[in-house]
Short mmCIF file of C-alpha atoms in Angstrom, two decimals:
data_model
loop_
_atom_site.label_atom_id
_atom_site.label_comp_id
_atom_site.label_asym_id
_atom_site.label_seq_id
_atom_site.Cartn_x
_atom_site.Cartn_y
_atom_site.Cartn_z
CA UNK A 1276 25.00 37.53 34.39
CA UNK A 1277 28.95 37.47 35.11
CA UNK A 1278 30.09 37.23 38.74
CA UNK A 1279 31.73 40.24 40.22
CA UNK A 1280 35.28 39.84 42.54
CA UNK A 1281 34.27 42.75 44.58
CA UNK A 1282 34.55 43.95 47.82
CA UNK A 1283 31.96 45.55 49.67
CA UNK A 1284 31.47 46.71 53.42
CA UNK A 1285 27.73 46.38 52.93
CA UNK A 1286 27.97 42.78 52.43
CA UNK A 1287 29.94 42.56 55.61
CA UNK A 1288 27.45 44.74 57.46
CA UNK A 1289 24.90 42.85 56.25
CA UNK A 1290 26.47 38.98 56.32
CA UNK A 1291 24.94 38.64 59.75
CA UNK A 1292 21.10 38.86 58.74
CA UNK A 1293 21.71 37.05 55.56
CA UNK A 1294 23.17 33.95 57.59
CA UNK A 1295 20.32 33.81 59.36
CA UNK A 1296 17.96 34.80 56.42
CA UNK A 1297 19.72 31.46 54.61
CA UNK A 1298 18.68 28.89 57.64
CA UNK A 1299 14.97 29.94 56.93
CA UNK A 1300 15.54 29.63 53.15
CA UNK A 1301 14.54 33.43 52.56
CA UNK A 1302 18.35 34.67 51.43
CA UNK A 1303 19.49 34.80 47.72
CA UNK A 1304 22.59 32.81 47.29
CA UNK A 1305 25.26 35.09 48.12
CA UNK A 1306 28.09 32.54 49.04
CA UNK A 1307 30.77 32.52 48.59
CA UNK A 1308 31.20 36.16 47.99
CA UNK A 1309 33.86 35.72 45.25
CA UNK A 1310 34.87 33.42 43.14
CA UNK A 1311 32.98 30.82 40.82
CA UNK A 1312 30.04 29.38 42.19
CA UNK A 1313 31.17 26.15 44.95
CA UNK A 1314 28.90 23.27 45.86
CA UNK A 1315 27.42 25.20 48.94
CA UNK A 1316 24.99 27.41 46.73
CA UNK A 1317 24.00 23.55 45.27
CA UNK A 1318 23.73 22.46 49.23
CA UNK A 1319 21.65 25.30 49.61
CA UNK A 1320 19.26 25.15 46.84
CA UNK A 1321 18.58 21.52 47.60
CA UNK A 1322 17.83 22.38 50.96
CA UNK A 1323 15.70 25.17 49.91
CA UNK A 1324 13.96 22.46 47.68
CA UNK A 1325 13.23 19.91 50.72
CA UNK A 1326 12.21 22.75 52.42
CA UNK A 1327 9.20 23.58 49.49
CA UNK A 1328 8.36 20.13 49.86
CA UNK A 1329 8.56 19.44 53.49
CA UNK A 1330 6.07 23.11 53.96
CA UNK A 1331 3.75 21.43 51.63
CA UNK A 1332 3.56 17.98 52.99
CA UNK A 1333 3.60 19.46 57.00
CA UNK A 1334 0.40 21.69 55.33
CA UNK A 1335 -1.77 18.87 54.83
CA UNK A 1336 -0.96 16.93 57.40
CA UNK A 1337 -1.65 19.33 59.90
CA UNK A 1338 -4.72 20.77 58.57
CA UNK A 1339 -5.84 17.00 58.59
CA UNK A 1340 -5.25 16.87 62.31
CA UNK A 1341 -6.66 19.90 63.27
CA UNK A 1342 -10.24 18.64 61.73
CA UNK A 1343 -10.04 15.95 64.25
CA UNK A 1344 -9.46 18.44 66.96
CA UNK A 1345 -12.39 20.60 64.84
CA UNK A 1346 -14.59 20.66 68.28
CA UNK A 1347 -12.58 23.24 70.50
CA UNK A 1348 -12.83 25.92 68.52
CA UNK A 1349 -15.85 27.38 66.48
CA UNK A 1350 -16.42 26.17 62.85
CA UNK A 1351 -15.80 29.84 61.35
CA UNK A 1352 -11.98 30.23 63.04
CA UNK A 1353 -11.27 27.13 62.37
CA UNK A 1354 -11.75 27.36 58.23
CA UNK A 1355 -10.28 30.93 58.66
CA UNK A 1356 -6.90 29.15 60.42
CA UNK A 1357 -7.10 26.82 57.24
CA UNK A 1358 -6.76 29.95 54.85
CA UNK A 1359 -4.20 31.58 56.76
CA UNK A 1360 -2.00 28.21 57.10
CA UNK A 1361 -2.61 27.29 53.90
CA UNK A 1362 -2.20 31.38 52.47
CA UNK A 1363 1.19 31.20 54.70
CA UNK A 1364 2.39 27.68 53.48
CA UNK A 1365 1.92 29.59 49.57
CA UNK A 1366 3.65 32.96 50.50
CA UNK A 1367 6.40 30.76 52.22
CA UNK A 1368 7.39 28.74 49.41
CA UNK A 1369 6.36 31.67 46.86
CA UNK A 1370 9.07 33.11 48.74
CA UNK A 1371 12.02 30.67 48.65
CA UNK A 1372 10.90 29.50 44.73
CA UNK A 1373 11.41 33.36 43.77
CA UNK A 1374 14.83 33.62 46.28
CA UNK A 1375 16.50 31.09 46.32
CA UNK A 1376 15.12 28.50 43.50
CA UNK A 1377 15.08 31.33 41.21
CA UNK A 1378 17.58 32.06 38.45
CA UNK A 1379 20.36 34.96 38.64
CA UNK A 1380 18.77 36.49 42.34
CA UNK A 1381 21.80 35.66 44.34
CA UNK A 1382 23.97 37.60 41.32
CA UNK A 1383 22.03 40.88 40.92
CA UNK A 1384 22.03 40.73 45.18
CA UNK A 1385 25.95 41.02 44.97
CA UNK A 1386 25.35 43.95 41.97
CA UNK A 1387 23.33 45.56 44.72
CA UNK A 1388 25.73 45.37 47.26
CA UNK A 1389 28.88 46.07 44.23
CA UNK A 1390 26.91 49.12 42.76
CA UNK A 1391 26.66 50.38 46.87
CA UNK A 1392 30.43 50.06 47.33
CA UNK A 1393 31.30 51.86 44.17
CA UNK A 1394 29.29 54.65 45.25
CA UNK A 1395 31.19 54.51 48.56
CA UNK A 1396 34.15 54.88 46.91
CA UNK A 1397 32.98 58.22 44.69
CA UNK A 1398 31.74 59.71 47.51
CA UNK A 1399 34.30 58.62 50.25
CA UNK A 1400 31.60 57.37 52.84
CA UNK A 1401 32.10 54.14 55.31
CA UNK A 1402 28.75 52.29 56.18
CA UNK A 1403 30.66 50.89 59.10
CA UNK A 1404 29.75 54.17 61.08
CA UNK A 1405 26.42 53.19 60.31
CA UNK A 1406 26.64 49.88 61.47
CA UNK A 1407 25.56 50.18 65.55
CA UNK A 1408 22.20 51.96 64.59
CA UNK A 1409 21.45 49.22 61.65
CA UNK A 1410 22.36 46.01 64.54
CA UNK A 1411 20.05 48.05 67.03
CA UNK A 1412 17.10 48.10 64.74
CA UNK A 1413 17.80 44.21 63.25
CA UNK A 1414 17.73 43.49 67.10
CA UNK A 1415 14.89 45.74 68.13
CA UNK A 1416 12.43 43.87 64.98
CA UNK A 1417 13.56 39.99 65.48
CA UNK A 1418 12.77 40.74 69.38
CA UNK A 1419 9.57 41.86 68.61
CA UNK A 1420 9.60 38.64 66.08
CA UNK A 1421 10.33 36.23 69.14
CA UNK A 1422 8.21 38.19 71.64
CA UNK A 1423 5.53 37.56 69.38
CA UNK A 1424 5.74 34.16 68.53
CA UNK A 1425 6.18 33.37 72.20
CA UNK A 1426 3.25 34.77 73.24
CA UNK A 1427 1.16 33.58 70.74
CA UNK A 1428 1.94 30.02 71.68
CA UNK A 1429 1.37 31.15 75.53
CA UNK A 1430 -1.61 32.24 74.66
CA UNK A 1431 -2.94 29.36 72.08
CA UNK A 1432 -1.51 26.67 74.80
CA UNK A 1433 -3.61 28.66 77.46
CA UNK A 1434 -6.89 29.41 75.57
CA UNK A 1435 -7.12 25.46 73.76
CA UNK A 1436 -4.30 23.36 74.92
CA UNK A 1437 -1.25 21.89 73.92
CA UNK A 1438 -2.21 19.43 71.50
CA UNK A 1439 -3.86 22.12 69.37
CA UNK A 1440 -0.18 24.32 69.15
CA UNK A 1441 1.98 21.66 68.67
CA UNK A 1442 0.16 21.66 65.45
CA UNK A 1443 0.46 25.22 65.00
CA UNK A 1444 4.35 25.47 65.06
CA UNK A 1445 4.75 25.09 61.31
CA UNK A 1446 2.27 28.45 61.33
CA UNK A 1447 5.03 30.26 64.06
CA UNK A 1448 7.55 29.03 61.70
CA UNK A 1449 6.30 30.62 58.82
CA UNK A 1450 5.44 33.70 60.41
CA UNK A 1451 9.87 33.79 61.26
CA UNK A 1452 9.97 33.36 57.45
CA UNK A 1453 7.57 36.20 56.49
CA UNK A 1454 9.13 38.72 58.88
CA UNK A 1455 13.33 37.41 58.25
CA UNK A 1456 11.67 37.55 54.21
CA UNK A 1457 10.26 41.34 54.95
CA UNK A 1458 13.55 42.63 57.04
CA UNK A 1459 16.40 42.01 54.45
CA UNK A 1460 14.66 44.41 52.34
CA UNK A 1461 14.19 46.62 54.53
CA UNK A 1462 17.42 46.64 55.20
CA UNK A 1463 18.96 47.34 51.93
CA UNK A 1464 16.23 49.49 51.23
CA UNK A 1465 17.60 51.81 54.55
CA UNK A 1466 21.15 51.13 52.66
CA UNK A 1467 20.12 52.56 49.55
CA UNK A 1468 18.42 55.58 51.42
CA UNK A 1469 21.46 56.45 53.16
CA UNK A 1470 23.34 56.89 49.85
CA UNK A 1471 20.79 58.92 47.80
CA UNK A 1472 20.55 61.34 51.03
CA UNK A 1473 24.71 60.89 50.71
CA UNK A 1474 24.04 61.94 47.32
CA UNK A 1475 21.84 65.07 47.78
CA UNK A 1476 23.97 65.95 50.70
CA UNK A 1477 27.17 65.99 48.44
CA UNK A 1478 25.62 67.96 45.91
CA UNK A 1479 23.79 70.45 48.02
CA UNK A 1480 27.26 70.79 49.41
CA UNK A 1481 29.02 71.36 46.35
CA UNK A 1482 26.56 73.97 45.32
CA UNK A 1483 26.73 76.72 48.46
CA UNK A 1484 30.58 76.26 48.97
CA UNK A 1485 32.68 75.44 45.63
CA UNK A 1486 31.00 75.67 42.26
CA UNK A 1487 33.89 75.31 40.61
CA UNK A 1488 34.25 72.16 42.21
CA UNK A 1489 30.90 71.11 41.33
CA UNK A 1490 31.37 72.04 37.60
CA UNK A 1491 34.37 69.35 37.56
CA UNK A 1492 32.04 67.38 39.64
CA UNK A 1493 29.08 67.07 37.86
CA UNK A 1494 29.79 64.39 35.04
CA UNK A 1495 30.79 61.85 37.93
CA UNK A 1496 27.37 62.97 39.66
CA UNK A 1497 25.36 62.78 36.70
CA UNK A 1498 27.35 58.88 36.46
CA UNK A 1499 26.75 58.08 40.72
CA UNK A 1500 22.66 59.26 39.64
CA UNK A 1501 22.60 56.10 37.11
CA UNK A 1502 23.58 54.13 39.39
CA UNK A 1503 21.53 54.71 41.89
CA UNK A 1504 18.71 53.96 39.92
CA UNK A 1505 20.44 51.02 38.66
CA UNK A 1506 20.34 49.90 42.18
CA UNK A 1507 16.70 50.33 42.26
CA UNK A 1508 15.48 48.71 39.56
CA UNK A 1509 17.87 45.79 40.84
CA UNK A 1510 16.21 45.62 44.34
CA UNK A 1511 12.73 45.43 42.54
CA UNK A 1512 13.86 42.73 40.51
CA UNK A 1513 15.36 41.01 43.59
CA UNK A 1514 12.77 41.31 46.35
CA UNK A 1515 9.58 42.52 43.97
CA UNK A 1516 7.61 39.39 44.79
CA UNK A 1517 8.99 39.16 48.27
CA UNK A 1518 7.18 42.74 48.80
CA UNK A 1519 3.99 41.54 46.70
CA UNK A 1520 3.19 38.37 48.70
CA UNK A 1521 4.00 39.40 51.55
CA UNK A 1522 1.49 42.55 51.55
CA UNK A 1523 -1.47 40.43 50.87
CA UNK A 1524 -0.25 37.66 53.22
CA UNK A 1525 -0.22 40.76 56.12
CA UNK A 1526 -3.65 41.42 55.25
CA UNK A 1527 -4.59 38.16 55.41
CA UNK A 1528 -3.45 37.54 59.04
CA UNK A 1529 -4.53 41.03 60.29
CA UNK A 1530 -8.56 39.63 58.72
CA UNK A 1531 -8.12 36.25 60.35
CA UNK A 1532 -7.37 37.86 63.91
CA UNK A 1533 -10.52 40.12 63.36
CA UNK A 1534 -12.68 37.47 62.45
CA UNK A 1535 -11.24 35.52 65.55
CA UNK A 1536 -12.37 39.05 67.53
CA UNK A 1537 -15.55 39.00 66.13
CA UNK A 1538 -16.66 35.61 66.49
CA UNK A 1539 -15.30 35.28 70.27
CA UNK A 1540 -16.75 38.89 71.31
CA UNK A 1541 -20.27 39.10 68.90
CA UNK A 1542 -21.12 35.70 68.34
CA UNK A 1543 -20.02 33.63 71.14
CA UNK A 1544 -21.18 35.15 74.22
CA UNK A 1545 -20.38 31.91 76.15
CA UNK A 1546 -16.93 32.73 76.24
CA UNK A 1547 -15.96 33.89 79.51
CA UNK A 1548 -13.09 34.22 82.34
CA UNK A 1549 -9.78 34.15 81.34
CA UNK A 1550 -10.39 32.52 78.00
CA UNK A 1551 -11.66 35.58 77.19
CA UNK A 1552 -8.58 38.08 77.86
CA UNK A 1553 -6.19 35.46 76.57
CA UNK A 1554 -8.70 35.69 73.31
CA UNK A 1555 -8.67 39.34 73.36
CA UNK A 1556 -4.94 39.60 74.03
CA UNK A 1557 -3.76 37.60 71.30
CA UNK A 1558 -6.52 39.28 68.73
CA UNK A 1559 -5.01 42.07 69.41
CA UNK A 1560 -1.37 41.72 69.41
CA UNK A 1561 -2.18 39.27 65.83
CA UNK A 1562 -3.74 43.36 64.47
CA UNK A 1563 -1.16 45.32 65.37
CA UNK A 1564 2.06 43.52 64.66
CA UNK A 1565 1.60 42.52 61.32
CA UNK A 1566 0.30 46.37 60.54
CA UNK A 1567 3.55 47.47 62.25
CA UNK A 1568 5.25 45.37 59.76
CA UNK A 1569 3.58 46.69 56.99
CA UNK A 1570 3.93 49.96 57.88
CA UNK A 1571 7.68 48.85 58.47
CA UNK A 1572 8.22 47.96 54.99
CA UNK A 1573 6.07 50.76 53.34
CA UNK A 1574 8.06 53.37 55.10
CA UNK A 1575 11.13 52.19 53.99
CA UNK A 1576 9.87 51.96 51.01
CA UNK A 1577 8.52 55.82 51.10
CA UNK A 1578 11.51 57.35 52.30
CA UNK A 1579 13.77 55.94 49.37
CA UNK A 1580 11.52 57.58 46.75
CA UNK A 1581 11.18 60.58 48.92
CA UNK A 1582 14.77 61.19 48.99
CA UNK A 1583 14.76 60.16 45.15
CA UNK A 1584 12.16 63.22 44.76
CA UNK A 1585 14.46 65.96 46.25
CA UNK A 1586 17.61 65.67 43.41
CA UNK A 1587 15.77 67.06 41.17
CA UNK A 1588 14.45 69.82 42.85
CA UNK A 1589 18.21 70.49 44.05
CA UNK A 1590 19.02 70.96 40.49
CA UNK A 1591 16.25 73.25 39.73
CA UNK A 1592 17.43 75.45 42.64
CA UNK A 1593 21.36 75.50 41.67
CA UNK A 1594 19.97 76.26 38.09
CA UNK A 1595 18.10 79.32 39.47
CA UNK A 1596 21.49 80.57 41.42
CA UNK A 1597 23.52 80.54 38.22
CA UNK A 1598 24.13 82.87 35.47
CA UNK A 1599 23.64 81.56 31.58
CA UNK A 1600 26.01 83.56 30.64
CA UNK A 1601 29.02 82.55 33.01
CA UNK A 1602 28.34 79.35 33.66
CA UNK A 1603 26.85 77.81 30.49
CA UNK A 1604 28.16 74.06 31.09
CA UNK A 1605 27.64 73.55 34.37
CA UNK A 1606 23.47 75.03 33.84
CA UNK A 1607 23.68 72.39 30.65
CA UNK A 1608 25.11 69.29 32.69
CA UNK A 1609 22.38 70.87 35.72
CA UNK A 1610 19.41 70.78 33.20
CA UNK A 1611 20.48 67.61 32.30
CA UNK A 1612 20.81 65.91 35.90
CA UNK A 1613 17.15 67.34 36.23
CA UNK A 1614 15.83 65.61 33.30
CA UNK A 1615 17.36 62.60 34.54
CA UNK A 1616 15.89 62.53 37.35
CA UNK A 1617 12.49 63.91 35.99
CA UNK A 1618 12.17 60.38 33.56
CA UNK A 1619 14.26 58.02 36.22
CA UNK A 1620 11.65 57.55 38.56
CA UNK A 1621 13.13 56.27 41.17
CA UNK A 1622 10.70 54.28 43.32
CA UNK A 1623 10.20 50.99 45.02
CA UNK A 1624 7.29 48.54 43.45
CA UNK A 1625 5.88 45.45 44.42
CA UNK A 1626 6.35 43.78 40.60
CA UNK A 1627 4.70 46.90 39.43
CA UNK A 1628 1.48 46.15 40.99
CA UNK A 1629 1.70 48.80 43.69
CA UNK A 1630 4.49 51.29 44.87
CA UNK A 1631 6.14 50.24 48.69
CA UNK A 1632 4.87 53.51 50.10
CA UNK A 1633 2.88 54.88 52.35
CA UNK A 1634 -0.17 55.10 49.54
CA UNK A 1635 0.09 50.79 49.83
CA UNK A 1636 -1.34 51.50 53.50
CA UNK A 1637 -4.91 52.85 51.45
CA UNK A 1638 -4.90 49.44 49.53
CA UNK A 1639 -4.18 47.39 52.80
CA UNK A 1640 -7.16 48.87 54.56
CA UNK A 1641 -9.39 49.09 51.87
CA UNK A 1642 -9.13 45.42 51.27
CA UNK A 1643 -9.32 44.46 55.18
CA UNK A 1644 -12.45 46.81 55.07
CA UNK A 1645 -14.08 45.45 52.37
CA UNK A 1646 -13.39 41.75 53.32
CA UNK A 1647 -14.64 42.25 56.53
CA UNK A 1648 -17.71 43.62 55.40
CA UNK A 1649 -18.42 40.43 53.14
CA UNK A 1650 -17.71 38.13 57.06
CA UNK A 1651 -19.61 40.17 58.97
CA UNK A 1652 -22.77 39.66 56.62
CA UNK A 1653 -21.82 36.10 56.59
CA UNK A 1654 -21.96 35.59 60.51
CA UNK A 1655 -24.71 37.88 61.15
CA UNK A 1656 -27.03 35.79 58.78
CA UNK A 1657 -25.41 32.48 60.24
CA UNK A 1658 -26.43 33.55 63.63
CA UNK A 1659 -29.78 34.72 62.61
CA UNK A 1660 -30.82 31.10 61.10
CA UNK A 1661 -28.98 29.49 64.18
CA UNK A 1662 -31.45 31.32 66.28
CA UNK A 1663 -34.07 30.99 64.63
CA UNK A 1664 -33.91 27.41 64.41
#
């Protein structure tokens, strides 16, 4: 794909987060903005690469250590901490392989941010106005990032001791990846919402005030409505797999804090004191703040294709206000829009395996449900024969 010389507000907006996406490894190569590409995409993709293999050899290391620390916890958390290292060590580097590593994702990022500026420019809107309430929420979500990182290491430190957390930093690391991974989408996902409500807005407008205006209009709309979806289907090729393993790694961490619950509350009984609410505590901020994410990234996600849904029904209602006779054209080019928008369909997918909705939240708890069905069984029998013997 050609390289764009382009100028875009979004990017600048944006440049921030992806700095700080690109120390992690979870940024498409965007630098330098113009121009052929320079040897700091090559830096970066050979960092990127150390970083695959330094995640892989840290892995198994680690989980070698912890089995000689295997005695201060019970046997169940401890394989369950394996899976979610090991499921986070594979999301990680699924993550910067399909970024970073991958071919053309740093190009069609700069189409994303190219196609947003053209459609600026057509519909005379600055994102810079936008730009306090988009800093506010970045700094609101990597707070809550930090917050909970800290006090998961409080509490870890607290419950087993220090030995055991200095080997779970490359976990707290990767859990910065997965959420800096999970916000730049969401980002551009809230810039792409604000221009197809732009979009609606403009044409809503158009349609009670000046329909003579919006008869020498509508070609350019009919143009602005291609490319919106032609952002779409860029983001899904971008950040697709981003969305995809990063749902089932939030499911896995939400199971392994539950089985942690269970085990500590229903099948250790010895556990007592303050062991016990630091357990509790950190059970129960490991549910809810990787379902807040979730239900971050599925609202984002929700809202695009809700605001996707309404053009067409805008058209349908301008159609119904116009006579056939007078305004034949502008009831054609109407029709038209609507049938564009009737086989567009503009919505957000996880590399088509699932829609980034609010229906994904039915397939997240469905699969907790039914995983946690197949432990429980597990550790009830495992007590019984423990008991019995």
């Amino acid at each position: 794909m050609k390289e764009r010389h382009f100028f875009s507000k979004s990017f600048d907006v944006l440049s921030p987060l992806m700095v700080l996406c690109s120390i992690f490894g979870v940024c498409p190569p965007v630098y330098p903005k113009n121009g052929p590409k320079q040897n700091f995409e090559l830096f970066y993709k050979i960092f990127s690469g150390f970083c695959v293999l330094g995640w892989i050899g840290a892995a198994i290391g680690v989980l070698f250590l912890k089995y000689e620390l295997k005695s201060t916890v019970p046997y169940s958390v401890l394989v369950s901490d394996y899976f979610v290292h090991c499921g986070l060590t594979l999301v990680c580097v699924t993550m910067i392989i399909s970024l970073v590593l991958g071919f053309t994702k740093g190009t069609k990022l700069k189409k994303i941010f190219w196609l947003l500026q053209n459609i600026d420019d057509k519909l005379g809107y600055d994102i810079k106005s936008f730009k306090p309430k988009i800093y506010f929420g970045i700094v609101f979500y990597l707070t809550l990032m930090v917050v909970y990182v800290i006090y998961d290491a409080f509490t870890w430190i607290t419950f087993i001791g220090l030995d055991w957390y200095l080997l779970y930093i490359p976990k707290s690391l990767h859990i910065c990846q997965l959420c800096l991974a999970l916000l730049l989408p969401m980002t551009v996902l809230k810039f792409i919402h604000i221009r197809i409500k732009l979009f609606n807005t403009t044409l809503k407008f158009y349609g009670k005030t000046n329909m003579k205006e919006l008869q020498v209009q509508i070609k350019d709309m009919k143009k602005l409505h291609s490319n919106l979806y032609e952002l779409v289907i860029t983001f899904n090729k971008v950040f697709g797999t981003v969305c995809f393993v990063g749902t089932i790694m939030v499911v896995g961490l939400i199971i392994h804090y539950v089985l942690m619950l269970l085990v500590y509350f229903e099948f250790q009984s010895e556990l007592v004191g303050l062991k016990k609410n630091y357990v509790l505590a950190q059970c129960i901020t490991g549910i809810v703040l990787p379902f807040m994410l979730i239900m971050s990234v599925a609202t984002s996600g929700d809202s695009v294709s809700h605001e996707a849904s309404k053009t067409c029904h805008i058209c349908l209602s301008l159609m119904n206000r116009l006579q056939w006779d007078q305004n034949k054209n502008l009831t054609e080019d109407l029709r038209e829009l609507a049938l564009q928008c009737s086989f567009r369909k503009t919505a957000i997918t996880a590399k088509r395996f699932f829609s980034v909705n609010h229906s994904m939240l039915g397939y997240v708890v469905s699969s907790i449900i039914a995983y946690l069905i197949v432990i429980v069984q597990f550790l009830s029998r495992s007590d019984s024969q423990n008991s019995t013997s």
